[in-house]
Amino acid sequence: MRIGIVGAGFIGRAVAQIALAAGHEVMLSNSRGPQTMSSVLAGITGITGCQIGTAEQATQFADVVLLAIPYEHIPSLQPAWFEGKTVLDANNYYPDRDGHIAALDTFQSTTSRLLAEHLRGATVVKVFNAILAADLLTDGRPHDSTERRALPIAADDAQAKALVAGLLDDLGFDAVDAGGLDESWRFERAKPAYCASLDKSGLARALVAAEREVELPLGSWRR
Ligand SMILES: NC(=O)c1ccc[n+]([C@@H]2O[C@H](COP(=O)([O-])OP(=O)(O)OC[C@H]3O[C@@H](n4cnc5c(N)ncnc54)[C@H](OP(=O)(O)O)[C@@H]3O)[C@@H](O)[C@H]2O)c1
């Protein structure tokens, strides 16, 4: 699969590393342009063979686009670049970092729903937001392993969700279907499933245990 990544930070680079290791083609991009990428990638292991480009080039290269940027920058994305693409939404909303967004502060919408409203021609799948980048590099296991870590996914499109579940399997993770984009709050920041290392059944329980307006203390998910 050709994976175009918009955002070459912690999460974009980690997904690039494990996707390359699994035999996928990857193009990484950031906001400042490919000329800045050699210093961004310096010292990162397993990145040989990674292509670099502009954000527009990464979207055009891609069968699936991973979007991994601070949430505040989402309004600056050009919707035309994402037209017809499956977009993996790894983004989280941190008001202290991103500024306040009323629809999220009042639990009226979800990060992925707002993204889908901005990228109207794209099919959005929420995934990779609920695992620390460092854990992506260490926690993947082969398909038949016991105690394999599971990651939550949500999307309105069943075909896109199946595609992403297959990709996760390739990368060493099980997938647990949390429903459509309107249900994706169940694994947003500060919910029990957020960045928790759980297998399929544990993750399914954590998703059910989530309460819409109840948030865990900030940072309690970091070890
Ligand atoms: N870090 C984690 O463990 C983790 C885990 C799960 C989810 N997430 C979520 O994933 C997102 C990214 O987190 P991160 O920690 O990877 O961030 P980060 O290390 O700060 O990197 C952000 C990246 O986004 C790029 N970027 C910003 N605006 C852009 C735009 N308009 N077009 C293209 N690229 C743009 C930046 O490029 P420049 O440097 O050139 O500006 C940079 O490469 C956040 O929403 C975060 O909450 C993070």
mmCIF file of C-alpha atoms and ligand atoms in Angstrom:
data_model
loop_
_atom_site.group_PDB
_atom_site.id
_atom_site.type_symbol
_atom_site.label_atom_id
_atom_site.label_comp_id
_atom_site.label_asym_id
_atom_site.label_seq_id
_atom_site.Cartn_x
_atom_site.Cartn_y
_atom_site.Cartn_z
ATOM 1 C CA MET A 1 0.000 0.000 0.000
ATOM 2 C CA ARG A 2 1.193 3.568 -0.692
ATOM 3 C CA ILE A 3 0.895 5.586 2.491
ATOM 4 C CA GLY A 4 1.231 9.354 2.195
ATOM 5 C CA ILE A 5 1.883 11.001 5.544
ATOM 6 C CA VAL A 6 1.040 14.627 6.278
ATOM 7 C CA GLY A 7 2.958 15.497 9.440
ATOM 8 C CA ALA A 8 6.500 14.232 10.033
ATOM 9 C CA GLY A 9 6.437 14.505 13.812
ATOM 10 C CA PHE A 10 6.476 11.741 16.423
ATOM 11 C CA ILE A 11 3.425 9.891 15.171
ATOM 12 C CA GLY A 12 4.027 10.394 11.433
ATOM 13 C CA ARG A 13 7.600 9.132 11.698
ATOM 14 C CA ALA A 14 6.628 6.140 13.873
ATOM 15 C CA VAL A 15 3.921 5.012 11.436
ATOM 16 C CA ALA A 16 6.400 5.513 8.585
ATOM 17 C CA GLN A 17 8.952 3.266 10.320
ATOM 18 C CA ILE A 18 6.574 0.371 10.992
ATOM 19 C CA ALA A 19 4.869 0.675 7.592
ATOM 20 C CA LEU A 20 8.233 0.559 5.779
ATOM 21 C CA ALA A 21 9.242 -2.446 7.889
ATOM 22 C CA ALA A 22 6.017 -4.177 6.831
ATOM 23 C CA GLY A 23 6.829 -3.580 3.147
ATOM 24 C CA HIS A 24 4.595 -0.599 2.385
ATOM 25 C CA GLU A 25 5.659 2.440 0.356
ATOM 26 C CA VAL A 26 5.714 5.676 2.339
ATOM 27 C CA MET A 27 6.013 9.378 1.534
ATOM 28 C CA LEU A 28 6.483 11.760 4.478
ATOM 29 C CA SER A 29 5.773 15.518 4.413
ATOM 30 C CA ASN A 30 5.671 18.434 6.794
ATOM 31 C CA SER A 31 4.557 22.069 6.662
ATOM 32 C CA ARG A 32 7.990 23.545 5.881
ATOM 33 C CA GLY A 33 8.772 21.477 2.808
ATOM 34 C CA PRO A 34 11.006 18.563 1.766
ATOM 35 C CA GLN A 35 14.161 20.675 2.017
ATOM 36 C CA THR A 36 13.768 20.568 5.832
ATOM 37 C CA MET A 37 13.280 16.821 6.006
ATOM 38 C CA SER A 38 16.869 15.599 6.152
ATOM 39 C CA SER A 39 17.292 17.126 9.613
ATOM 40 C CA VAL A 40 13.826 15.883 10.678
ATOM 41 C CA LEU A 41 14.762 12.314 9.747
ATOM 42 C CA ALA A 42 18.379 12.385 10.965
ATOM 43 C CA GLY A 43 19.031 9.577 13.431
ATOM 44 C CA ILE A 44 15.683 7.857 12.850
ATOM 45 C CA THR A 45 16.216 4.144 12.324
ATOM 46 C CA GLY A 46 14.337 2.133 9.718
ATOM 47 C CA ILE A 47 13.493 5.157 7.603
ATOM 48 C CA THR A 48 15.678 4.202 4.634
ATOM 49 C CA GLY A 49 13.550 4.029 1.521
ATOM 50 C CA CYS A 50 11.076 6.582 2.801
ATOM 51 C CA GLN A 51 10.135 9.088 0.104
ATOM 52 C CA ILE A 52 9.740 12.742 0.955
ATOM 53 C CA GLY A 53 7.606 15.401 -0.653
ATOM 54 C CA THR A 54 5.311 18.319 -0.046
ATOM 55 C CA ALA A 55 2.039 17.697 1.771
ATOM 56 C CA GLU A 56 0.214 17.936 -1.553
ATOM 57 C CA GLN A 57 2.591 15.402 -3.135
ATOM 58 C CA ALA A 58 2.106 13.016 -0.193
ATOM 59 C CA THR A 59 -1.679 13.108 -0.635
ATOM 60 C CA GLN A 60 -1.420 12.541 -4.397
ATOM 61 C CA PHE A 61 1.059 9.662 -3.916
ATOM 62 C CA ALA A 62 -1.196 7.903 -1.434
ATOM 63 C CA ASP A 63 -3.648 5.033 -1.504
ATOM 64 C CA VAL A 64 -4.282 6.120 2.083
ATOM 65 C CA VAL A 65 -3.233 9.378 3.715
ATOM 66 C CA LEU A 66 -2.178 9.506 7.356
ATOM 67 C CA LEU A 67 -2.887 12.910 8.857
ATOM 68 C CA ALA A 68 -0.757 13.523 11.963
ATOM 69 C CA ILE A 69 -0.520 17.237 12.724
ATOM 70 C CA PRO A 70 -1.457 19.385 15.708
ATOM 71 C CA TYR A 71 -5.257 19.729 15.589
ATOM 72 C CA GLU A 72 -5.131 23.525 15.394
ATOM 73 C CA HIS A 73 -3.651 23.282 11.878
ATOM 74 C CA ILE A 74 -6.494 21.275 10.387
ATOM 75 C CA PRO A 75 -8.395 24.332 9.036
ATOM 76 C CA SER A 76 -5.286 25.212 6.992
ATOM 77 C CA LEU A 77 -5.431 21.912 5.032
ATOM 78 C CA GLN A 78 -6.528 22.173 1.390
ATOM 79 C CA PRO A 79 -9.622 19.913 1.033
ATOM 80 C CA ALA A 80 -8.953 19.432 -2.702
ATOM 81 C CA TRP A 81 -5.759 17.492 -1.942
ATOM 82 C CA PHE A 82 -7.739 14.870 -0.007
ATOM 83 C CA GLU A 83 -10.616 14.479 -2.496
ATOM 84 C CA GLY A 84 -11.453 10.778 -2.944
ATOM 85 C CA LYS A 85 -8.805 9.655 -0.432
ATOM 86 C CA THR A 86 -9.100 7.474 2.641
ATOM 87 C CA VAL A 87 -7.671 9.634 5.428
ATOM 88 C CA LEU A 88 -6.351 8.061 8.626
ATOM 89 C CA ASP A 89 -6.977 10.608 11.365
ATOM 90 C CA ALA A 90 -4.409 10.276 14.158
ATOM 91 C CA ASN A 91 -5.150 13.684 15.602
ATOM 92 C CA ASN A 92 -6.141 14.642 19.111
ATOM 93 C CA TYR A 93 -7.547 17.819 20.560
ATOM 94 C CA TYR A 94 -5.535 19.408 23.349
ATOM 95 C CA PRO A 95 -7.127 22.808 24.129
ATOM 96 C CA ASP A 96 -3.959 24.116 25.803
ATOM 97 C CA ARG A 97 -2.041 23.433 22.590
ATOM 98 C CA ASP A 98 -4.717 23.850 19.944
ATOM 99 C CA GLY A 99 -6.898 26.615 21.371
ATOM 100 C CA HIS A 100 -10.511 26.054 22.407
ATOM 101 C CA ILE A 101 -13.037 24.599 19.963
ATOM 102 C CA ALA A 102 -16.571 25.025 21.311
ATOM 103 C CA ALA A 103 -18.093 21.974 19.584
ATOM 104 C CA LEU A 104 -15.480 19.767 21.293
ATOM 105 C CA ASP A 105 -15.481 21.522 24.671
ATOM 106 C CA THR A 106 -19.269 21.024 24.853
ATOM 107 C CA PHE A 107 -19.102 17.405 23.619
ATOM 108 C CA GLN A 108 -21.325 18.266 20.627
ATOM 109 C CA SER A 109 -18.978 16.788 18.031
ATOM 110 C CA THR A 110 -15.835 14.697 17.671
ATOM 111 C CA THR A 111 -12.385 15.514 16.348
ATOM 112 C CA SER A 112 -12.918 13.179 13.398
ATOM 113 C CA ARG A 113 -16.384 14.497 12.582
ATOM 114 C CA LEU A 114 -15.017 18.065 12.412
ATOM 115 C CA LEU A 115 -12.161 16.840 10.222
ATOM 116 C CA ALA A 116 -14.610 15.033 7.907
ATOM 117 C CA GLU A 117 -16.679 18.221 7.662
ATOM 118 C CA HIS A 118 -13.538 20.085 6.555
ATOM 119 C CA LEU A 119 -12.327 17.366 4.129
ATOM 120 C CA ARG A 120 -15.738 16.765 2.568
ATOM 121 C CA GLY A 121 -14.513 14.647 -0.356
ATOM 122 C CA ALA A 122 -12.459 12.284 1.838
ATOM 123 C CA THR A 123 -13.355 9.140 3.767
ATOM 124 C CA VAL A 124 -12.075 9.634 7.306
ATOM 125 C CA VAL A 125 -11.054 6.764 9.583
ATOM 126 C CA LYS A 126 -10.050 7.546 13.160
ATOM 127 C CA VAL A 127 -6.993 5.442 14.031
ATOM 128 C CA PHE A 128 -3.515 5.768 15.595
ATOM 129 C CA ASN A 129 -4.658 8.615 17.880
ATOM 130 C CA ALA A 130 -4.908 6.370 20.939
ATOM 131 C CA ILE A 131 -1.380 4.994 21.098
ATOM 132 C CA LEU A 132 1.820 6.785 22.013
ATOM 133 C CA ALA A 133 4.234 7.056 19.102
ATOM 134 C CA ALA A 134 6.941 5.222 21.070
ATOM 135 C CA ASP A 135 4.565 2.297 21.689
ATOM 136 C CA LEU A 136 3.880 1.952 17.968
ATOM 137 C CA LEU A 137 7.548 1.059 17.560
ATOM 138 C CA THR A 138 7.606 -1.588 20.285
ATOM 139 C CA ASP A 139 4.135 -3.074 20.757
ATOM 140 C CA GLY A 140 3.374 -4.635 17.370
ATOM 141 C CA ARG A 141 3.225 -8.446 17.312
ATOM 142 C CA PRO A 142 2.689 -11.069 14.579
ATOM 143 C CA HIS A 143 -0.875 -12.003 13.678
ATOM 144 C CA ASP A 144 -1.091 -15.211 15.716
ATOM 145 C CA SER A 145 0.513 -13.836 18.911
ATOM 146 C CA THR A 146 -1.210 -14.127 22.241
ATOM 147 C CA GLU A 147 -1.808 -10.861 24.125
ATOM 148 C CA ARG A 148 -1.594 -8.802 20.951
ATOM 149 C CA ARG A 149 -2.304 -5.104 21.473
ATOM 150 C CA ALA A 150 -5.483 -3.792 19.879
ATOM 151 C CA LEU A 151 -6.158 -0.295 18.554
ATOM 152 C CA PRO A 152 -9.572 1.326 18.236
ATOM 153 C CA ILE A 153 -10.872 2.488 14.871
ATOM 154 C CA ALA A 154 -14.002 4.394 13.843
ATOM 155 C CA ALA A 155 -15.442 5.361 10.459
ATOM 156 C CA ASP A 156 -18.768 5.766 8.715
ATOM 157 C CA ASP A 157 -17.603 3.664 5.760
ATOM 158 C CA ALA A 158 -17.399 -0.105 6.360
ATOM 159 C CA GLN A 159 -15.059 -0.713 3.418
ATOM 160 C CA ALA A 160 -12.566 1.909 4.607
ATOM 161 C CA LYS A 161 -12.724 0.469 8.106
ATOM 162 C CA ALA A 162 -11.958 -3.039 6.785
ATOM 163 C CA LEU A 163 -9.011 -1.644 4.788
ATOM 164 C CA VAL A 164 -7.599 -0.002 7.903
ATOM 165 C CA ALA A 165 -8.155 -3.093 10.055
ATOM 166 C CA GLY A 166 -6.108 -5.025 7.473
ATOM 167 C CA LEU A 167 -3.365 -2.403 7.558
ATOM 168 C CA LEU A 168 -3.234 -2.559 11.365
ATOM 169 C CA ASP A 169 -2.936 -6.339 11.183
ATOM 170 C CA ASP A 170 0.013 -5.915 8.805
ATOM 171 C CA LEU A 171 1.620 -3.507 11.268
ATOM 172 C CA GLY A 172 1.215 -5.874 14.210
ATOM 173 C CA PHE A 173 -2.015 -4.768 15.876
ATOM 174 C CA ASP A 174 -5.580 -6.016 16.208
ATOM 175 C CA ALA A 175 -8.408 -3.593 15.500
ATOM 176 C CA VAL A 176 -11.539 -2.984 17.560
ATOM 177 C CA ASP A 177 -14.434 -1.288 15.789
ATOM 178 C CA ALA A 178 -15.774 1.561 17.927
ATOM 179 C CA GLY A 179 -18.511 2.516 15.439
ATOM 180 C CA GLY A 180 -18.944 5.567 13.241
ATOM 181 C CA LEU A 181 -17.219 8.945 13.505
ATOM 182 C CA ASP A 182 -19.878 10.186 15.928
ATOM 183 C CA GLU A 183 -18.844 7.393 18.315
ATOM 184 C CA SER A 184 -15.111 8.093 17.997
ATOM 185 C CA TRP A 185 -15.201 10.195 21.195
ATOM 186 C CA ARG A 186 -14.996 6.833 22.988
ATOM 187 C CA PHE A 187 -11.246 6.762 22.347
ATOM 188 C CA GLU A 188 -10.422 10.433 22.218
ATOM 189 C CA ARG A 189 -8.092 12.112 24.716
ATOM 190 C CA ALA A 190 -8.765 11.286 28.387
ATOM 191 C CA LYS A 191 -11.115 8.356 27.830
ATOM 192 C CA PRO A 192 -10.296 4.922 29.330
ATOM 193 C CA ALA A 193 -9.213 3.508 25.936
ATOM 194 C CA TYR A 194 -6.868 6.431 25.218
ATOM 195 C CA CYS A 195 -3.269 5.228 24.977
ATOM 196 C CA ALA A 196 -4.095 2.161 27.073
ATOM 197 C CA SER A 197 -2.219 -1.017 26.242
ATOM 198 C CA LEU A 198 -5.075 -3.510 25.941
ATOM 199 C CA ASP A 199 -5.900 -6.597 23.939
ATOM 200 C CA LYS A 200 -9.097 -6.881 21.919
ATOM 201 C CA SER A 201 -11.435 -7.807 24.759
ATOM 202 C CA GLY A 202 -9.909 -5.300 27.200
ATOM 203 C CA LEU A 203 -10.169 -2.538 24.624
ATOM 204 C CA ALA A 204 -13.778 -3.423 23.822
ATOM 205 C CA ARG A 205 -14.577 -3.107 27.549
ATOM 206 C CA ALA A 206 -12.758 0.235 27.806
ATOM 207 C CA LEU A 207 -14.738 1.607 24.847
ATOM 208 C CA VAL A 208 -18.027 0.595 26.478
ATOM 209 C CA ALA A 209 -16.922 2.082 29.825
ATOM 210 C CA ALA A 210 -16.306 5.542 28.312
ATOM 211 C CA GLU A 211 -18.695 8.286 29.375
ATOM 212 C CA ARG A 212 -19.269 11.227 27.045
ATOM 213 C CA GLU A 213 -18.563 14.054 29.484
ATOM 214 C CA VAL A 214 -16.162 12.303 31.864
ATOM 215 C CA GLU A 215 -12.430 12.842 31.298
ATOM 216 C CA LEU A 216 -9.479 11.208 33.033
ATOM 217 C CA PRO A 217 -6.982 13.586 34.679
ATOM 218 C CA LEU A 218 -4.666 15.202 32.128
ATOM 219 C CA GLY A 219 -1.581 13.062 31.516
ATOM 220 C CA SER A 220 -2.787 10.058 33.543
ATOM 221 C CA TRP A 221 -2.340 7.925 30.412
ATOM 222 C CA ARG A 222 1.389 8.669 30.220
ATOM 223 C CA ARG A 223 3.633 6.193 31.964
HETATM 224 N N1 LIG B 1 3.142 12.095 19.786
HETATM 225 C C1 LIG B 1 2.353 11.042 20.045
HETATM 226 O O1 LIG B 1 2.745 10.076 20.751
HETATM 227 C C2 LIG B 1 0.940 11.017 19.468
HETATM 228 C C3 LIG B 1 0.188 9.832 19.591
HETATM 229 C C4 LIG B 1 -1.063 9.771 19.026
HETATM 230 C C5 LIG B 1 -1.606 10.874 18.388
HETATM 231 N N2 LIG B 1 -0.887 12.040 18.316
HETATM 232 C C6 LIG B 1 -1.515 13.203 17.639
HETATM 233 O O2 LIG B 1 -0.933 13.281 16.336
HETATM 234 C C7 LIG B 1 -0.816 14.656 15.954
HETATM 235 C C8 LIG B 1 0.651 14.943 15.673
HETATM 236 O O3 LIG B 1 1.370 14.737 16.881
HETATM 237 P P1 LIG B 1 2.967 14.667 16.896
HETATM 238 O O4 LIG B 1 3.346 14.422 18.306
HETATM 239 O O5 LIG B 1 3.432 13.734 15.844
HETATM 240 O O6 LIG B 1 3.311 16.184 16.491
HETATM 241 P P2 LIG B 1 4.702 16.898 16.255
HETATM 242 O O7 LIG B 1 5.814 15.986 16.654
HETATM 243 O O8 LIG B 1 4.606 18.247 16.851
HETATM 244 O O9 LIG B 1 4.763 17.043 14.645
HETATM 245 C C9 LIG B 1 3.803 17.771 13.954
HETATM 246 C C10 LIG B 1 4.090 17.630 12.475
HETATM 247 O O10 LIG B 1 2.989 18.207 11.757
HETATM 248 C C11 LIG B 1 3.520 18.996 10.705
HETATM 249 N N3 LIG B 1 2.525 19.966 10.300
HETATM 250 C C12 LIG B 1 1.926 20.934 11.027
HETATM 251 N N4 LIG B 1 1.023 21.595 10.265
HETATM 252 C C13 LIG B 1 1.083 21.043 9.031
HETATM 253 C C14 LIG B 1 0.416 21.296 7.800
HETATM 254 N N5 LIG B 1 -0.501 22.274 7.695
HETATM 255 N N6 LIG B 1 0.736 20.560 6.717
HETATM 256 C C15 LIG B 1 1.687 19.580 6.818
HETATM 257 N N7 LIG B 1 2.333 19.267 7.956
HETATM 258 C C16 LIG B 1 2.034 20.008 9.048
HETATM 259 C C17 LIG B 1 4.774 19.613 11.312
HETATM 260 O O11 LIG B 1 5.594 20.102 10.299
HETATM 261 P P3 LIG B 1 6.610 21.343 10.588
HETATM 262 O O12 LIG B 1 7.517 20.903 11.685
HETATM 263 O O13 LIG B 1 7.286 21.538 9.260
HETATM 264 O O14 LIG B 1 5.718 22.493 10.967
HETATM 265 C C18 LIG B 1 5.352 18.379 12.005
HETATM 266 O O15 LIG B 1 6.033 17.560 11.075
HETATM 267 C C19 LIG B 1 -1.383 15.479 17.110
HETATM 268 O O16 LIG B 1 -2.738 15.775 16.842
HETATM 269 C C20 LIG B 1 -1.245 14.544 18.300
HETATM 270 O O17 LIG B 1 -2.174 14.830 19.329
HETATM 271 C C21 LIG B 1 0.388 12.133 18.837
#
